[in-house]
Structure formats: C-alpha cells, structure tokens
PDB file of C-alpha atoms in Angstrom:
ATOM      1  CA  TRP A  48     128.316  73.572 107.725  1.00 95.00           C
ATOM      2  CA  ASP A  49     131.390  74.140 109.930  1.00 95.00           C
ATOM      3  CA  PRO A  50     132.680  77.245 108.072  1.00 94.00           C
ATOM      4  CA  LEU A  51     129.133  78.647 107.933  1.00 96.00           C
ATOM      5  CA  ALA A  52     128.729  78.290 111.680  1.00 96.00           C
ATOM      6  CA  LYS A  53     131.162  81.191 112.147  1.00 96.00           C
ATOM      7  CA  HIS A  54     129.348  83.505 109.740  1.00 97.00           C
ATOM      8  CA  PRO A  55     127.525  86.393 111.472  1.00 98.00           C
ATOM      9  CA  PHE A  56     124.185  85.335 109.968  1.00 98.00           C
ATOM     10  CA  PHE A  57     124.365  81.861 111.485  1.00 98.00           C
ATOM     11  CA  VAL A  58     125.709  83.140 114.797  1.00 98.00           C
ATOM     12  CA  ALA A  59     122.687  85.463 114.955  1.00 98.00           C
ATOM     13  CA  ASN A  60     120.418  82.573 113.949  1.00 98.00           C
ATOM     14  CA  LEU A  61     121.513  80.600 117.009  1.00 98.00           C
ATOM     15  CA  LYS A  62     120.312  83.458 119.193  1.00 98.00           C
ATOM     16  CA  THR A  63     117.005  83.492 117.306  1.00 98.00           C
ATOM     17  CA  ALA A  64     116.590  79.737 117.719  1.00 98.00           C
ATOM     18  CA  GLU A  65     117.367  80.001 121.436  1.00 98.00           C
ATOM     19  CA  LYS A  66     114.798  82.766 121.896  1.00 98.00           C
ATOM     20  CA  GLU A  67     112.111  80.988 119.873  1.00 98.00           C
ATOM     21  CA  SER A  68     112.715  77.684 121.662  1.00 98.00           C
ATOM     22  CA  THR A  69     111.199  79.175 124.811  1.00 98.00           C
ATOM     23  CA  LYS A  70     107.892  79.818 123.015  1.00 98.00           C
ATOM     24  CA  ASP A  71     105.078  77.568 121.864  1.00 97.00           C
ATOM     25  CA  THR A  72     104.119  77.040 118.236  1.00 98.00           C
ATOM     26  CA  PRO A  73     102.028  80.051 117.140  1.00 98.00           C
ATOM     27  CA  LEU A  74      98.299  79.390 117.153  1.00 98.00           C
ATOM     28  CA  LEU A  75      96.334  79.512 113.900  1.00 98.00           C
ATOM     29  CA  THR A  76      92.532  79.570 114.041  1.00 97.00           C
ATOM     30  CA  GLU A  77      89.704  79.748 111.538  1.00 97.00           C
ATOM     31  CA  GLU A  78      88.659  83.089 112.998  1.00 97.00           C
ATOM     32  CA  MET A  79      92.113  84.508 112.300  1.00 97.00           C
ATOM     33  CA  PHE A  80      91.934  83.172 108.740  1.00 97.00           C
ATOM     34  CA  THR A  81      88.454  84.542 108.017  1.00 97.00           C
ATOM     35  CA  ASP A  82      89.338  87.975 109.391  1.00 95.00           C
ATOM     36  CA  PHE A  83      90.339  88.867 105.848  1.00 95.00           C
ATOM     37  CA  LYS A  84      86.880  87.923 104.579  1.00 94.00           C
ATOM     38  CA  THR A  85      84.993  89.772 107.318  1.00 94.00           C
ATOM     39  CA  LYS A  86      87.295  92.721 108.051  1.00 94.00           C
ATOM     40  CA  GLY A  87      89.773  92.884 105.183  1.00 94.00           C
ATOM     41  CA  THR A  88      92.690  92.605 107.600  1.00 93.00           C
ATOM     42  CA  ARG A  89      95.814  90.480 107.044  1.00 95.00           C
ATOM     43  CA  PRO A  90      98.223  90.510 110.039  1.00 96.00           C
ATOM     44  CA  GLN A  91      96.069  88.346 112.323  1.00 96.00           C
ATOM     45  CA  TRP A  92      96.767  85.340 110.081  1.00 97.00           C
ATOM     46  CA  GLU A  93      99.939  86.270 108.249  1.00 97.00           C
ATOM     47  CA  HIS A  94     102.121  87.013 111.268  1.00 98.00           C
ATOM     48  CA  PRO A  95     101.693  83.659 113.069  1.00 98.00           C
ATOM     49  CA  HIS A  96     101.533  81.804 109.733  1.00 98.00           C
ATOM     50  CA  SER A  97     104.908  83.250 108.713  1.00 98.00           C
ATOM     51  CA  SER A  98     106.285  82.814 112.207  1.00 98.00           C
ATOM     52  CA  ARG A  99     105.739  79.055 112.104  1.00 98.00           C
ATOM     53  CA  LEU A 100     107.886  78.738 108.997  1.00 98.00           C
ATOM     54  CA  ASN A 101     110.530  81.170 110.223  1.00 98.00           C
ATOM     55  CA  ARG A 102     110.811  79.230 113.475  1.00 98.00           C
ATOM     56  CA  ALA A 103     111.220  75.932 111.618  1.00 98.00           C
ATOM     57  CA  ILE A 104     113.966  77.437 109.463  1.00 98.00           C
ATOM     58  CA  ALA A 105     115.735  78.892 112.516  1.00 98.00           C
ATOM     59  CA  PHE A 106     115.648  75.565 114.361  1.00 98.00           C
ATOM     60  CA  ALA A 107     116.842  73.673 111.273  1.00 98.00           C
ATOM     61  CA  LEU A 108     119.759  76.008 110.589  1.00 98.00           C
ATOM     62  CA  ALA A 109     120.722  75.977 114.261  1.00 98.00           C
ATOM     63  CA  GLU A 110     120.790  72.192 114.207  1.00 98.00           C
ATOM     64  CA  CYS A 111     122.869  72.197 111.018  1.00 98.00           C
ATOM     65  CA  THR A 112     125.521  74.522 112.424  1.00 98.00           C
ATOM     66  CA  GLN A 113     125.406  73.162 116.001  1.00 97.00           C
ATOM     67  CA  PRO A 114     124.440  69.494 115.533  1.00 96.00           C
ATOM     68  CA  ASP A 115     123.912  68.435 119.125  1.00 96.00           C
ATOM     69  CA  GLY A 116     120.214  67.565 118.857  1.00 97.00           C
ATOM     70  CA  ARG A 117     119.128  70.447 121.031  1.00 97.00           C
ATOM     71  CA  TYR A 118     116.670  71.936 118.544  1.00 98.00           C
ATOM     72  CA  LEU A 119     115.434  68.730 116.903  1.00 98.00           C
ATOM     73  CA  PRO A 120     112.363  68.341 119.186  1.00 98.00           C
ATOM     74  CA  LYS A 121     111.317  71.954 118.578  1.00 98.00           C
ATOM     75  CA  LEU A 122     111.891  71.544 114.842  1.00 98.00           C
ATOM     76  CA  ALA A 123     109.865  68.325 114.731  1.00 98.00           C
ATOM     77  CA  ALA A 124     106.991  70.006 116.580  1.00 98.00           C
ATOM     78  CA  GLU A 125     107.013  72.967 114.206  1.00 98.00           C
ATOM     79  CA  LEU A 126     107.107  70.740 111.128  1.00 98.00           C
ATOM     80  CA  GLU A 127     104.263  68.638 112.519  1.00 98.00           C
ATOM     81  CA  ALA A 128     102.178  71.785 112.976  1.00 98.00           C
ATOM     82  CA  ILE A 129     102.889  72.950 109.420  1.00 98.00           C
ATOM     83  CA  LEU A 130     102.202  69.550 107.874  1.00 98.00           C
ATOM     84  CA  SER A 131      98.876  69.402 109.721  1.00 98.00           C
ATOM     85  CA  GLU A 132      97.640  72.822 108.584  1.00 98.00           C
ATOM     86  CA  GLY A 133      94.432  72.862 106.583  1.00 97.00           C
ATOM     87  CA  THR A 134      96.022  75.306 104.155  1.00 97.00           C
ATOM     88  CA  TRP A 135      99.516  76.600 103.441  1.00 98.00           C
ATOM     89  CA  CYS A 136      98.123  79.659 101.656  1.00 97.00           C
ATOM     90  CA  SER A 137      97.806  83.235 102.763  1.00 97.00           C
ATOM     91  CA  ALA A 138      94.289  84.162 103.852  1.00 97.00           C
ATOM     92  CA  ALA A 139      94.423  87.211 101.565  1.00 97.00           C
ATOM     93  CA  HIS A 140      95.151  84.994  98.558  1.00 96.00           C
ATOM     94  CA  CYS A 141      92.002  82.918  99.046  1.00 94.00           C
ATOM     95  CA  TRP A 142      89.769  85.693 100.298  1.00 93.00           C
ATOM     96  CA  GLY A 143      89.619  84.338 103.841  1.00 95.00           C
ATOM     97  CA  ALA A 144      87.139  81.684 102.720  1.00 96.00           C
ATOM     98  CA  PRO A 145      86.747  79.035 105.455  1.00 97.00           C
ATOM     99  CA  GLU A 146      86.749  76.142 102.981  1.00 97.00           C
ATOM    100  CA  TYR A 147      90.458  76.810 102.374  1.00 97.00           C
ATOM    101  CA  PHE A 148      91.285  76.828 106.075  1.00 97.00           C
ATOM    102  CA  ARG A 149      89.447  73.516 106.468  1.00 97.00           C
ATOM    103  CA  GLY A 150      91.391  71.990 103.579  1.00 96.00           C
ATOM    104  CA  ASN A 151      88.360  71.575 101.325  1.00 96.00           C
ATOM    105  CA  LYS A 152      89.819  73.867  98.630  1.00 95.00           C
ATOM    106  CA  ASN A 153      93.375  74.633  97.608  1.00 95.00           C
ATOM    107  CA  THR A 154      95.329  77.273  95.734  1.00 96.00           C
ATOM    108  CA  VAL A 155      98.992  77.706  94.889  1.00 98.00           C
ATOM    109  CA  ASP A 156     100.443  81.039  95.975  1.00 98.00           C
ATOM    110  CA  LEU A 157     103.505  82.772  97.419  1.00 97.00           C
ATOM    111  CA  ALA A 158     102.993  81.302 100.885  1.00 98.00           C
ATOM    112  CA  SER A 159     102.393  77.689  99.825  1.00 98.00           C
ATOM    113  CA  THR A 160     105.370  77.613  97.442  1.00 98.00           C
ATOM    114  CA  ALA A 161     107.591  79.153 100.141  1.00 98.00           C
ATOM    115  CA  ARG A 162     106.533  76.420 102.562  1.00 98.00           C
ATOM    116  CA  SER A 163     107.210  73.813  99.871  1.00 98.00           C
ATOM    117  CA  TRP A 164     110.760  74.968  99.176  1.00 98.00           C
ATOM    118  CA  SER A 165     111.631  75.499 102.835  1.00 98.00           C
ATOM    119  CA  LEU A 166     110.342  72.080 103.902  1.00 98.00           C
ATOM    120  CA  ALA A 167     112.217  70.485 101.010  1.00 98.00           C
ATOM    121  CA  CYS A 168     115.449  72.155 102.137  1.00 98.00           C
ATOM    122  CA  ILE A 169     114.970  71.073 105.744  1.00 98.00           C
ATOM    123  CA  SER A 170     114.165  67.531 104.622  1.00 98.00           C
ATOM    124  CA  VAL A 171     117.417  67.315 102.668  1.00 97.00           C
ATOM    125  CA  TRP A 172     119.612  69.029 105.267  1.00 97.00           C
ATOM    126  CA  LEU A 173     118.431  66.848 108.149  1.00 98.00           C
ATOM    127  CA  ALA A 174     116.998  63.786 106.417  1.00 93.00           C
ATOM    128  CA  ASP A 175     118.790  61.292 108.671  1.00 93.00           C
ATOM    129  CA  ARG A 176     117.972  63.165 111.893  1.00 96.00           C
ATOM    130  CA  LEU A 177     114.283  64.003 111.559  1.00 97.00           C
ATOM    131  CA  PRO A 178     111.670  61.662 113.066  1.00 96.00           C
ATOM    132  CA  ALA A 179     110.970  58.560 111.020  1.00 95.00           C
ATOM    133  CA  GLY A 180     108.587  59.220 108.164  1.00 96.00           C
ATOM    134  CA  MET A 181     108.693  63.026 108.400  1.00 97.00           C
ATOM    135  CA  THR A 182     110.618  63.510 105.147  1.00 97.00           C
ATOM    136  CA  ASP A 183     108.156  61.251 103.334  1.00 97.00           C
ATOM    137  CA  ARG A 184     105.255  63.200 104.836  1.00 98.00           C
ATOM    138  CA  SER A 185     106.823  66.484 103.781  1.00 98.00           C
ATOM    139  CA  ARG A 186     107.242  65.208 100.237  1.00 98.00           C
ATOM    140  CA  SER A 187     103.656  63.951 100.180  1.00 98.00           C
ATOM    141  CA  GLU A 188     102.207  67.226 101.473  1.00 98.00           C
ATOM    142  CA  ILE A 189     104.302  69.325  99.095  1.00 98.00           C
ATOM    143  CA  ALA A 190     103.104  67.176  96.200  1.00 98.00           C
ATOM    144  CA  ARG A 191      99.466  67.378  97.287  1.00 98.00           C
ATOM    145  CA  ARG A 192      99.432  71.108  97.936  1.00 98.00           C
ATOM    146  CA  THR A 193     101.659  72.493  95.169  1.00 98.00           C
ATOM    147  CA  TRP A 194     103.311  70.062  92.759  1.00 98.00           C
ATOM    148  CA  SER A 195     100.233  68.075  91.717  1.00 98.00           C
ATOM    149  CA  PRO A 196      97.801  70.980  91.237  1.00 97.00           C
ATOM    150  CA  TYR A 197     100.432  72.921  89.317  1.00 97.00           C
ATOM    151  CA  LEU A 198     101.453  70.089  86.991  1.00 97.00           C
ATOM    152  CA  SER A 199      97.907  68.867  86.346  1.00 96.00           C
ATOM    153  CA  SER A 200      96.843  72.408  85.400  1.00 96.00           C
ATOM    154  CA  ILE A 201      99.834  72.945  83.101  1.00 95.00           C
ATOM    155  CA  LYS A 202      99.355  69.614  81.359  1.00 94.00           C
ATOM    156  CA  ALA A 203      95.624  70.257  80.913  1.00 96.00           C
ATOM    157  CA  GLY A 204      96.283  73.730  79.545  1.00 94.00           C
ATOM    158  CA  LYS A 205      93.872  75.210  82.112  1.00 94.00           C
ATOM    159  CA  ILE A 206      95.792  77.457  84.484  1.00 93.00           C
ATOM    160  CA  PRO A 207      93.684  78.885  87.329  1.00 94.00           C
ATOM    161  CA  TRP A 208      96.334  81.259  88.712  1.00 96.00           C
ATOM    162  CA  GLY A 209      97.267  84.492  87.015  1.00 96.00           C
ATOM    163  CA  TRP A 210     100.812  84.436  88.388  1.00 97.00           C
ATOM    164  CA  VAL A 211     101.899  81.542  86.156  1.00 98.00           C
ATOM    165  CA  ALA A 212     102.077  83.763  83.067  1.00 97.00           C
ATOM    166  CA  GLY A 213     102.062  87.053  84.978  1.00 97.00           C
ATOM    167  CA  ASP A 214     104.499  89.897  84.510  1.00 96.00           C
ATOM    168  CA  ASN A 215     105.160  90.610  88.198  1.00 95.00           C
ATOM    169  CA  ASN A 216     107.336  88.997  90.853  1.00 95.00           C
ATOM    170  CA  TRP A 217     104.736  86.347  91.778  1.00 97.00           C
ATOM    171  CA  ASN A 218     105.751  84.559  88.574  1.00 98.00           C
ATOM    172  CA  ALA A 219     109.411  84.352  89.574  1.00 97.00           C
ATOM    173  CA  VAL A 220     108.920  83.721  93.282  1.00 98.00           C
ATOM    174  CA  CYS A 221     106.260  81.016  92.932  1.00 98.00           C
ATOM    175  CA  HIS A 222     108.123  79.257  90.134  1.00 98.00           C
ATOM    176  CA  GLY A 223     111.262  79.465  92.281  1.00 98.00           C
ATOM    177  CA  GLY A 224     109.485  77.668  95.109  1.00 98.00           C
ATOM    178  CA  MET A 225     108.075  75.048  92.763  1.00 97.00           C
ATOM    179  CA  ILE A 226     111.397  74.356  91.017  1.00 96.00           C
ATOM    180  CA  GLY A 227     113.492  74.498  94.186  1.00 98.00           C
ATOM    181  CA  SER A 228     111.309  72.037  96.077  1.00 98.00           C
ATOM    182  CA  ALA A 229     110.949  69.683  93.110  1.00 98.00           C
ATOM    183  CA  LEU A 230     114.664  69.544  92.339  1.00 97.00           C
ATOM    184  CA  MET A 231     115.430  68.805  95.970  1.00 97.00           C
ATOM    185  CA  LEU A 232     112.704  66.320  96.829  1.00 97.00           C
ATOM    186  CA  ASP A 233     110.753  65.014  93.814  1.00 98.00           C
ATOM    187  CA  PRO A 234     112.148  61.560  92.927  1.00 96.00           C
ATOM    188  CA  ASP A 235     110.443  61.548  89.507  1.00 97.00           C
ATOM    189  CA  ARG A 236     112.902  62.746  86.869  1.00 97.00           C
ATOM    190  CA  GLY A 237     110.110  63.286  84.369  1.00 96.00           C
ATOM    191  CA  GLU A 238     108.215  65.543  86.767  1.00 96.00           C
ATOM    192  CA  ARG A 239     111.353  67.536  87.509  1.00 97.00           C
ATOM    193  CA  ALA A 240     111.773  68.070  83.788  1.00 97.00           C
ATOM    194  CA  TRP A 241     108.171  69.278  83.527  1.00 96.00           C
ATOM    195  CA  PHE A 242     108.761  71.883  86.220  1.00 97.00           C
ATOM    196  CA  LEU A 243     111.888  73.180  84.507  1.00 97.00           C
ATOM    197  CA  ALA A 244     110.295  73.236  81.060  1.00 97.00           C
ATOM    198  CA  SER A 245     107.219  75.005  82.358  1.00 97.00           C
ATOM    199  CA  ALA A 246     109.253  77.648  84.173  1.00 96.00           C
ATOM    200  CA  GLU A 247     111.358  78.151  81.043  1.00 97.00           C
ATOM    201  CA  ALA A 248     108.145  78.791  79.111  1.00 97.00           C
ATOM    202  CA  PHE A 249     106.532  81.182  81.601  1.00 97.00           C
ATOM    203  CA  LEU A 250     109.397  83.124  83.190  1.00 97.00           C
ATOM    204  CA  PRO A 251     109.888  85.299  80.070  1.00 97.00           C
ATOM    205  CA  HIS A 252     106.546  86.927  80.973  1.00 97.00           C
ATOM    206  CA  PHE A 253     108.108  88.023  84.259  1.00 97.00           C
ATOM    207  CA  ILE A 254     111.186  89.404  82.482  1.00 96.00           C
ATOM    208  CA  ALA A 255     108.914  91.249  80.050  1.00 96.00           C
ATOM    209  CA  GLY A 256     107.259  92.972  83.003  1.00 96.00           C
ATOM    210  CA  TYR A 257     110.324  95.094  83.727  1.00 95.00           C
ATOM    211  CA  GLY A 258     109.828  98.716  82.784  1.00 92.00           C
ATOM    212  CA  GLU A 259     112.252 101.240  81.371  1.00 93.00           C
ATOM    213  CA  ASP A 260     113.182 102.196  84.950  1.00 95.00           C
ATOM    214  CA  GLY A 261     114.452  98.673  85.603  1.00 92.00           C
ATOM    215  CA  THR A 262     111.736  97.676  88.069  1.00 90.00           C
ATOM    216  CA  CYS A 263     108.781  95.318  87.888  1.00 85.00           C
TER     217      CYS A 263
END
C-alpha cells in the first residue's frame, strides 16, 4: 500500500474520507424505498444507498494507505449499517415493494453484487483490524444475499433473473461481483469452481450482445 499512498487517486481519497468522517451514516427508510413503487422515482433511495457503500470504501482505502486507526471506527459503523440493511438491492430493481426492504424477499442485482464484492475486498484488506466477527458476518451476509440464491438457482436450472443469460452489461457486472466476492471470501473450493464455471457458460451471451458499432 505504501507506493499507492502517493498516487493522486489515493491522496484524493484521503480528503474524501476526511470530509465524510464528519457526517453520519446516511439514513435509509421504507418510505424512501417505496417511493419507486408510489412515485416511480429513484434518487431518494439510490443516493443514500450508494453513499453508504462509497463511504465504506473511502474509509477502508484511507485506512489501508494511512494505517493509523483513524478511520476504523467510521468504517466499522458503516459496515454495521450495511450488514443490517433489510435489502442490498436497488429499489428500482424490486419495484419498491416493501417486502424487500423488510428482508422478507430477496433478489440479486447490480447493487447487491456490488456490495458483495466491495465488502469482500474490505474484509480481505483489513481482516486483522476490523472488529471481531465482522469478516465472518460479511461472509455470511454475502452468502445469504447473493451466493446462495445464485448457486441454488443455477444448480436447479431455474434462473429467476434475466441478467444471468442476458446480452447487456448486467450479465458482466453482476457476474463480476459474484466471482470477485467468491474468489476473495468463499472458503469452499467447490463453490468457487461453480461460480467460475457458471460465468464461463453465461458470459458469452454478454459478448454476443455487442453490435456492429462495438457497443452493447
């Protein structure tokens, strides 16, 4: 991390972490989530939902490049908030239905796979410095929210999400989050192999989605 600490990106990240450390964890409410269902609007949920993850990443990177413990309490608080969320999904991807916010239903989407990969990275980078049990909790929540529903669907041959075999960037981005988090944090070699084999089978659909103009 020492050479990276001098890179402009990480220097700028320290300023971001400093600024964000003066603020509280963004609030997420059921009303904000169901705004998509009642009004068709997205920012009320998506902005604070994304901000929580961005703050956690900023604090983690700051602690990696300037390991003095300054940002560990803020990082732990942000991770605790994320791990306690009823859903990791975007409200727009589950129609703002309250049962998702309350954790009674689940889906695997861009937002949940991004949280999975990011939390896996943070868990590996700072495994020996996070509060006791937090890495295990992260692994458990990632498995519950993304790994297990994905693998059980693939193995059963009943895939409820169109992105798995889709020809747009959801295919690549979601599979990236699944593979990245599994390779970093899943201790089961057999499961890791399943993720890789499944991505190998479905990513060609994404490649096939590119048009003659080179875009998808």
